[in-house]
Short mmCIF file of C-alpha atoms in Angstrom, two decimals:
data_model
loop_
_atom_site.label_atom_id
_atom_site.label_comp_id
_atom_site.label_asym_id
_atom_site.label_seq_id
_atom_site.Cartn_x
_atom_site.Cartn_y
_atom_site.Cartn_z
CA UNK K 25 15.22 14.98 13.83
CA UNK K 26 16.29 11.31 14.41
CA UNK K 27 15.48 10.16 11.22
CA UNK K 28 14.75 10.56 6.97
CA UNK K 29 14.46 8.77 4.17
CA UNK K 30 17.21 8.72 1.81
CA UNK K 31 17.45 6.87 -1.43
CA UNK K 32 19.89 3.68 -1.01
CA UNK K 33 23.30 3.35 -2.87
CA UNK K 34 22.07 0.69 -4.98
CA UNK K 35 20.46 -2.31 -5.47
CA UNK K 36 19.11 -5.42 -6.89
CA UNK K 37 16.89 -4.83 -10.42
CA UNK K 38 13.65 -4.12 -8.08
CA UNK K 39 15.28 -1.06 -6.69
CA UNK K 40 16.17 0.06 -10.06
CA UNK K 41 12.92 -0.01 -11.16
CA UNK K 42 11.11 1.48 -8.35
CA UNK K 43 13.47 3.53 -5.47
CA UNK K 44 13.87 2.15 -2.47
CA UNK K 45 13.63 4.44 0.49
CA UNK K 46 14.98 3.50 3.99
CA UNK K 47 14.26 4.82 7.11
CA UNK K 48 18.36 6.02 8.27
CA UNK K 49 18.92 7.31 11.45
CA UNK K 50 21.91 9.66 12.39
CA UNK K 51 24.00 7.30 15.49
CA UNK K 52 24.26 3.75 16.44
CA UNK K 53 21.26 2.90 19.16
CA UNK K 54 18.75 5.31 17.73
CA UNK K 55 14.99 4.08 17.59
CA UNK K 56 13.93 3.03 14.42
CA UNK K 57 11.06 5.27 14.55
CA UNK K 58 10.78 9.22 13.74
CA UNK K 59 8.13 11.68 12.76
CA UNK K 60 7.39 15.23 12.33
CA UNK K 61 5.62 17.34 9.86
CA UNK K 62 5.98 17.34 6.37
CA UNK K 63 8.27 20.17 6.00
CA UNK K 64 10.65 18.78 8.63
CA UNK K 65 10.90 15.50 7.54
CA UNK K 66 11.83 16.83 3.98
CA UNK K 67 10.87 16.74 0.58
CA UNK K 68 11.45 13.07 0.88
CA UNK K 69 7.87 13.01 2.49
CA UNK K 70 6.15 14.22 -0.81
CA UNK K 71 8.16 12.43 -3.29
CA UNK K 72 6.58 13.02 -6.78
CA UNK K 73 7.96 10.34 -8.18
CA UNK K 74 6.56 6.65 -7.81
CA UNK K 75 9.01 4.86 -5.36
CA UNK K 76 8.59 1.93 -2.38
CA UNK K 77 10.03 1.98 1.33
CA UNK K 78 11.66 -0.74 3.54
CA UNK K 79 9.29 0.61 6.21
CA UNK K 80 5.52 1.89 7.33
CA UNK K 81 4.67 5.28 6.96
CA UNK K 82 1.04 6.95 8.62
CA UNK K 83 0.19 10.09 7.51
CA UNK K 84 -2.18 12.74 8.85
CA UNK K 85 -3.33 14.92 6.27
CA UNK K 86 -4.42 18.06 7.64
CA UNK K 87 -4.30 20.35 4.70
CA UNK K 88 -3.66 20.62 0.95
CA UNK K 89 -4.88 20.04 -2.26
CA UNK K 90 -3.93 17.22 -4.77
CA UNK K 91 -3.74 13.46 -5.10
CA UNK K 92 -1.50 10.75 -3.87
CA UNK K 93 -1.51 7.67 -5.79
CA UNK K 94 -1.07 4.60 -4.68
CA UNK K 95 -0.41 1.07 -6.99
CA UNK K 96 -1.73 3.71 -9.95
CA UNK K 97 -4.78 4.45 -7.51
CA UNK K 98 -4.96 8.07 -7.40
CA UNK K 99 -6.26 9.47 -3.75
CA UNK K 100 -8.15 13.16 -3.92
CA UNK K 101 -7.12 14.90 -1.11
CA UNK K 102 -9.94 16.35 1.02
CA UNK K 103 -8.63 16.82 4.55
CA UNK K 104 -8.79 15.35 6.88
CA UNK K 105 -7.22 12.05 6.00
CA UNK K 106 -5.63 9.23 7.28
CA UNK K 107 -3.37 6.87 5.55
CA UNK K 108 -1.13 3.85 5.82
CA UNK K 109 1.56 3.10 3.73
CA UNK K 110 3.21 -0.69 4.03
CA UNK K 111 6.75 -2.12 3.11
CA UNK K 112 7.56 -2.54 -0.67
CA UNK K 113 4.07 -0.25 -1.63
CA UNK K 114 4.64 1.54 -4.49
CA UNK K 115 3.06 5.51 -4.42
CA UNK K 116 3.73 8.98 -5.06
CA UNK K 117 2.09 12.77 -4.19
CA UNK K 118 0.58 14.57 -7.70
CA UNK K 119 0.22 18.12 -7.75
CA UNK K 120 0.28 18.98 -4.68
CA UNK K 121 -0.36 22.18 -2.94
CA UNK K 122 -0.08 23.18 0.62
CA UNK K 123 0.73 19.95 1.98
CA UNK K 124 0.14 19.42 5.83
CA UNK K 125 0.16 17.38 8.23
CA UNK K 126 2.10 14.91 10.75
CA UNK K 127 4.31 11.52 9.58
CA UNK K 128 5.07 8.85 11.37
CA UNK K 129 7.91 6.51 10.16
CA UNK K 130 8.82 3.27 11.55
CA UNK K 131 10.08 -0.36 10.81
CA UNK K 132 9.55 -3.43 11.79
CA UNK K 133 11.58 -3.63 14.86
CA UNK K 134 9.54 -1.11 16.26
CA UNK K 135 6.49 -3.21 16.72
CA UNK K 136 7.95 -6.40 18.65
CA UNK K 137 6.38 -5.76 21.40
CA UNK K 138 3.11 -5.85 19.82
CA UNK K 139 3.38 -8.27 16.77
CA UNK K 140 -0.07 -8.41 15.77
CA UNK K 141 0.57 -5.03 14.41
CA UNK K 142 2.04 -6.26 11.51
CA UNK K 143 -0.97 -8.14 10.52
CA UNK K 144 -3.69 -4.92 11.35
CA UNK K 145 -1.02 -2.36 9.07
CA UNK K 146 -0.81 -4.97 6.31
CA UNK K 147 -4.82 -5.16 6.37
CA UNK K 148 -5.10 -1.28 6.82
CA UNK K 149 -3.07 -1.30 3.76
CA UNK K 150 -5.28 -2.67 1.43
CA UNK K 151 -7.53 0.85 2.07
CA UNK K 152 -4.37 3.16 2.85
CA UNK K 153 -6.87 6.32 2.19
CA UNK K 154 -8.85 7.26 5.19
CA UNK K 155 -11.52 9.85 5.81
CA UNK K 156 -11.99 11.51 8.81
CA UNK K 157 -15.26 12.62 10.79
CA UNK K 158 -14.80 15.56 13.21
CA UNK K 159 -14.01 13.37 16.29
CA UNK K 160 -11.53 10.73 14.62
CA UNK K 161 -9.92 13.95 13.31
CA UNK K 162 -9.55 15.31 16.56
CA UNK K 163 -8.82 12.57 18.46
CA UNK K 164 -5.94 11.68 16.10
CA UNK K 165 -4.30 14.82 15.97
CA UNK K 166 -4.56 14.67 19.96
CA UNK K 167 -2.34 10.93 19.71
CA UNK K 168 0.28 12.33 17.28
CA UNK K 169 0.77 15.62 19.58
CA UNK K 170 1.77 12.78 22.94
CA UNK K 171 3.48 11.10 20.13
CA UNK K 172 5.83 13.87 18.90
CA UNK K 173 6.48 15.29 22.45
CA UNK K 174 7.74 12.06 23.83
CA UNK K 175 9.46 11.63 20.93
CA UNK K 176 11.19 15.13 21.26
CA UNK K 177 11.34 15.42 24.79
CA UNK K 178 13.85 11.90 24.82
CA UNK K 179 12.90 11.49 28.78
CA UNK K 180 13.51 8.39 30.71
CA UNK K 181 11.82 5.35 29.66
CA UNK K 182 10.75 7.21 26.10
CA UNK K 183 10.59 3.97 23.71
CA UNK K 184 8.36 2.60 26.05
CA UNK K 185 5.83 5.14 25.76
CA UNK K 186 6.23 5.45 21.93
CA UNK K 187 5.71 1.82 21.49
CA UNK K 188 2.25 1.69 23.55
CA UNK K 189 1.23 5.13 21.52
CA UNK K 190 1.73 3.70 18.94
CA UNK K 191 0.44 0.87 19.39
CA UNK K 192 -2.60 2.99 20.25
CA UNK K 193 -2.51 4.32 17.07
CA UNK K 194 -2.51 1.21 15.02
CA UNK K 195 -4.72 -0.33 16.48
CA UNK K 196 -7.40 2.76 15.94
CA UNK K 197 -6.26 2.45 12.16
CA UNK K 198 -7.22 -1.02 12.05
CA UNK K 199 -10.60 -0.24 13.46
CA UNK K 200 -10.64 2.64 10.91
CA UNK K 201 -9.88 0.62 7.71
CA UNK K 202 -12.04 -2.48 9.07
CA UNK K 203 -15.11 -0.22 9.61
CA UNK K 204 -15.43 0.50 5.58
CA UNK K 205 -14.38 -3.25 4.14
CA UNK K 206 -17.31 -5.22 5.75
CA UNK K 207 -15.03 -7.74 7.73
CA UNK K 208 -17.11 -7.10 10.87
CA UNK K 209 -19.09 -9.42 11.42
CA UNK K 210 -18.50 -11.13 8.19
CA UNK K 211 -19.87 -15.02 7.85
CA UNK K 212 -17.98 -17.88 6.71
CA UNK K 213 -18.27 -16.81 3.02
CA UNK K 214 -17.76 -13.06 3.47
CA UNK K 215 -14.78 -14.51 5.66
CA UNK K 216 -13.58 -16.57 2.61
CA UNK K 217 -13.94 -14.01 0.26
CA UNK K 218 -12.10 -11.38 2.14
CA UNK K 219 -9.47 -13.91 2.48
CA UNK K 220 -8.91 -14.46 -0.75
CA UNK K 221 -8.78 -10.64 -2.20
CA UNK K 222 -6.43 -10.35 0.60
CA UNK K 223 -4.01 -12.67 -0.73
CA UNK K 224 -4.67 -12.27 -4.36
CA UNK K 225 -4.03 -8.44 -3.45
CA UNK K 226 -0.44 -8.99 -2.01
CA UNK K 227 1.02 -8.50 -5.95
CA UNK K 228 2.97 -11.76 -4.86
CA UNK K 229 2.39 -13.90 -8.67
CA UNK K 230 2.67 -17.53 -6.72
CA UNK K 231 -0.73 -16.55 -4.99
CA UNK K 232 -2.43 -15.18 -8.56
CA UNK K 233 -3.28 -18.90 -8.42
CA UNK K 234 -7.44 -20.20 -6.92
CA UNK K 235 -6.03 -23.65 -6.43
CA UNK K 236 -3.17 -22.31 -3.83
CA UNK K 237 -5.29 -19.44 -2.20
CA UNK K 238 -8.69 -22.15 -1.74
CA UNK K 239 -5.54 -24.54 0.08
CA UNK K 240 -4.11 -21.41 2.12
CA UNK K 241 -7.64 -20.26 3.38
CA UNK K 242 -8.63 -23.99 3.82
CA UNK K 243 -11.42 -24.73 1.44
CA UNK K 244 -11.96 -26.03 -1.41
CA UNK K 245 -11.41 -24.12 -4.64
CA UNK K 246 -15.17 -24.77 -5.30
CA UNK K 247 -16.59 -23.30 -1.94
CA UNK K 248 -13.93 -20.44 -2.75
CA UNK K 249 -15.55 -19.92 -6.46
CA UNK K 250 -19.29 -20.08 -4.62
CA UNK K 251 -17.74 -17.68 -1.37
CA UNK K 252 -16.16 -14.81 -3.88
CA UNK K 253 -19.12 -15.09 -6.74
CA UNK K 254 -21.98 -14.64 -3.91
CA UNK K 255 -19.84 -11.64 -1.39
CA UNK K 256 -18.52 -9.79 -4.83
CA UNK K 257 -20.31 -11.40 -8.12
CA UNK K 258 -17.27 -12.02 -9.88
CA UNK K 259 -15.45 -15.09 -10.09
CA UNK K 260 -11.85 -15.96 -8.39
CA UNK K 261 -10.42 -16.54 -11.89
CA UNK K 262 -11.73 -12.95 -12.89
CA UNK K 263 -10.00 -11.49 -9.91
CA UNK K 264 -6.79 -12.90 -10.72
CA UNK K 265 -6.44 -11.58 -14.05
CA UNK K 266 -7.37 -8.22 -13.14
CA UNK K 267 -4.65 -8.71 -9.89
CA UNK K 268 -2.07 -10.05 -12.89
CA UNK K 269 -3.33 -7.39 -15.36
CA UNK K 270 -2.71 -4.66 -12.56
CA UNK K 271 0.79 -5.40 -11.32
CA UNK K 272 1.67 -5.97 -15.60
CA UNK K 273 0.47 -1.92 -16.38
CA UNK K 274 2.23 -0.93 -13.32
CA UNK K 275 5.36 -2.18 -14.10
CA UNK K 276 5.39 -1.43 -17.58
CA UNK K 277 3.89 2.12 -16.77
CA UNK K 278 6.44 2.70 -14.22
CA UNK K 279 10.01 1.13 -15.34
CA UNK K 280 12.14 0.35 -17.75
CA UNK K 281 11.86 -3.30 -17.65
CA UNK K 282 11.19 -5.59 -21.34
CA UNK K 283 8.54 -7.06 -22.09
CA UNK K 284 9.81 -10.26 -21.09
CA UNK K 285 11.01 -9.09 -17.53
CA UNK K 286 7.53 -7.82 -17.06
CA UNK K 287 5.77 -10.52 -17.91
CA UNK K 288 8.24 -12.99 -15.61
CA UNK K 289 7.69 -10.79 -13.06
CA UNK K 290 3.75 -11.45 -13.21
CA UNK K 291 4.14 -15.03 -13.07
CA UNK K 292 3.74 -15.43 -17.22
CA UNK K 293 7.13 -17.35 -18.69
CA UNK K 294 6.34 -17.33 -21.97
CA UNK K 295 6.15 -13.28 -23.26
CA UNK K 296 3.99 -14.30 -26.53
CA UNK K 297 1.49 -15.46 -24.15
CA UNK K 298 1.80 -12.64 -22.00
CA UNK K 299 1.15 -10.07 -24.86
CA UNK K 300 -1.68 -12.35 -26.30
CA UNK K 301 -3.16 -12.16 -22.18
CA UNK K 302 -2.37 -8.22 -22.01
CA UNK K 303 -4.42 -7.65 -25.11
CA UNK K 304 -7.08 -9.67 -23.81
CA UNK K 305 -7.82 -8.62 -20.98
CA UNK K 306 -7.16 -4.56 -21.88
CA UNK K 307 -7.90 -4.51 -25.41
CA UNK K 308 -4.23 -2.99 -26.35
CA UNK K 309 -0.94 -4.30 -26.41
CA UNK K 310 1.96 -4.03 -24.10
CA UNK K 311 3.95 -1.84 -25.80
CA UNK K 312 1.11 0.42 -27.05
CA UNK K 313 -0.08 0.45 -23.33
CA UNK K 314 3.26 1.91 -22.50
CA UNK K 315 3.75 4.63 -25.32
CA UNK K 316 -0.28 6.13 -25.05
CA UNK K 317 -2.05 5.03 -21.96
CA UNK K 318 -3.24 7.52 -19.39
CA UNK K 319 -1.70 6.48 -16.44
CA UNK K 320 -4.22 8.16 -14.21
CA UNK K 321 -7.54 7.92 -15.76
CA UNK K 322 -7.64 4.82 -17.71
CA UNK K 323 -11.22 3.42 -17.39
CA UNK K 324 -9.84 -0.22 -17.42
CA UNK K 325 -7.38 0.42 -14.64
CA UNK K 326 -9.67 -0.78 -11.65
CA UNK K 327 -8.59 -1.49 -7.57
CA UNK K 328 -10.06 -4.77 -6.18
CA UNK K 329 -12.19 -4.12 -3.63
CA UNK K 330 -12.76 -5.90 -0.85
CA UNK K 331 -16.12 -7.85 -0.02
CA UNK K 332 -18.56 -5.30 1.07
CA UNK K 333 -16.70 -1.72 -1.02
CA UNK K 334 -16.28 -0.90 -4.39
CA UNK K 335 -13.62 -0.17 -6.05
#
């Protein structure tokens, strides 16, 4: 094949607390695209330990029993599924058996030709686990089968066709992951409101912050408290926290960072504050949260959803 992902040589703190897979290719001039099935791409492809790549990943899942977790979201597998994985997402397959399916690596140099790509994966993201009907079953496994024999047969003019397949393929993701949020046809305050669990869902601590998001959308932070109250009944401060809370029992669950590099990395200086804050909002302390809690089935860990799908 004309590509894998291999763990890098090393690295900045991040990659020491969560692995850092990159797409490598064999020879100078290759694409920076490959796919195949599970089993050819490598064990790699079903990592069971929690780790982030440099580039997107789609997965078909035709068969197999399990989970795949996602940002401590754990996905039941009941095939057929679709899903999207974006740069610097943190997930990892749990007990799985019989794994199949197709898996379609690529970075972002593969999608200048269509740029707006970027924008429909990094949406798709936010609901990377996809059900399939009959049809969207069978009509994706008919895309990936062009995509895998132009990408095997290497004929003349090749990356052109992968590009528009793929392209293709996005774009019916998009459609896919749009269909269940309730952006369609959204109004200016389901518009708003999307917006804003968008950005506070990025895990990116200077946006964990209503008076930046109201002036990235736009608005005022008091038609963004009236937009996200009436599309989800919960206020933007409440959605924050719980964005804050999240990306604190992730780290804490998941590396070896302090106390005080976990609550820097959350946008909290001051680690008193931070544990005070933790035990707030969760009822338990850091540390305690790191020596007892179950990962996996802790009622308190929740996703935020989208306007219009719960959690």
């Amino acid at each position: 094949m004309r590509g894998t992902t291999v763990l890098p040589g090393g690295g900045g703190e991040e990659e020491q607390a969560f692995p850092m897979h990159r797409l490598a290719v064999p020879m100078p001039n290759v694409l920076p695209f490959a796919m195949g099935t599970f089993d050819s791409i490598g064990p790699m492809s079903r990592a069971e330990f929690p780790h982030r790549h440099t580039f997107y990943e789609i997965i078909h899942v035709t068969g197999g029993s399990g989970r795949h977790v996602i940002d401590l979201t754990p996905w039941e597998l009941r095939p057929p599924h679709l899903g999207v994985i974006v740069p610097g997402q943190l997930h990892h397959w749990e007990g799985v058996v019989g794994l199949e399916g197709s898996v379609v690596l690529f970075t972002e140099d593969f999608l200048l030709d269509h740029p707006g790509d970027r924008e429909v994966l990094r949406r798709a993201g936010e609901r990377p686990w996809l059900a399939l009907d009959a049809a969207e079953h069978a009509r994706t496994r008919r895309l990936l089968a062009e995509l895998d024999a132009e990408y095997r047969g290497g004929a003349e003019g090749f990356a052109s066709v992968l590009g528009a397949l793929l392209h293709v393929l996005v774009t019916r993701v998009g459609r896919l992951a749009a269909a269940g949020t309730g952006r369609a046809g959204a109004g200016r305050p389901g518009g708003v409101a999307a917006e804003f669990v968008r950005l506070v869902g990025r895990g990116e601590p200077e946006l964990w912050s209503v008076r930046v998001c109201a002036d990235r959308i736009g608005v005022t932070s008091g038609y963004l408290a009236e937009a996200v109250k009436a599309a989800t009944g919960r206020t933007p401060g409440a959605l924050v926290r719980e964005a804050r809370v999240h990306e604190a029992k992730r780290l804490l669950a998941r590396t070896e960072l302090t106390v005080r590099q976990v609550a820097a990395r959350v946008g909290l200086a001051d680690a008193a504050y931070f544990c005070r804050f933790f035990r707030r909002e969760t009822g338990i302390s850091p540390g305690d949260f790191r020596r007892g809690a179950d990962l996996h089935h802790d009622h308190r860990i929740e996703s935020i959803a989208p306007p219009g799908r719960s959690a």
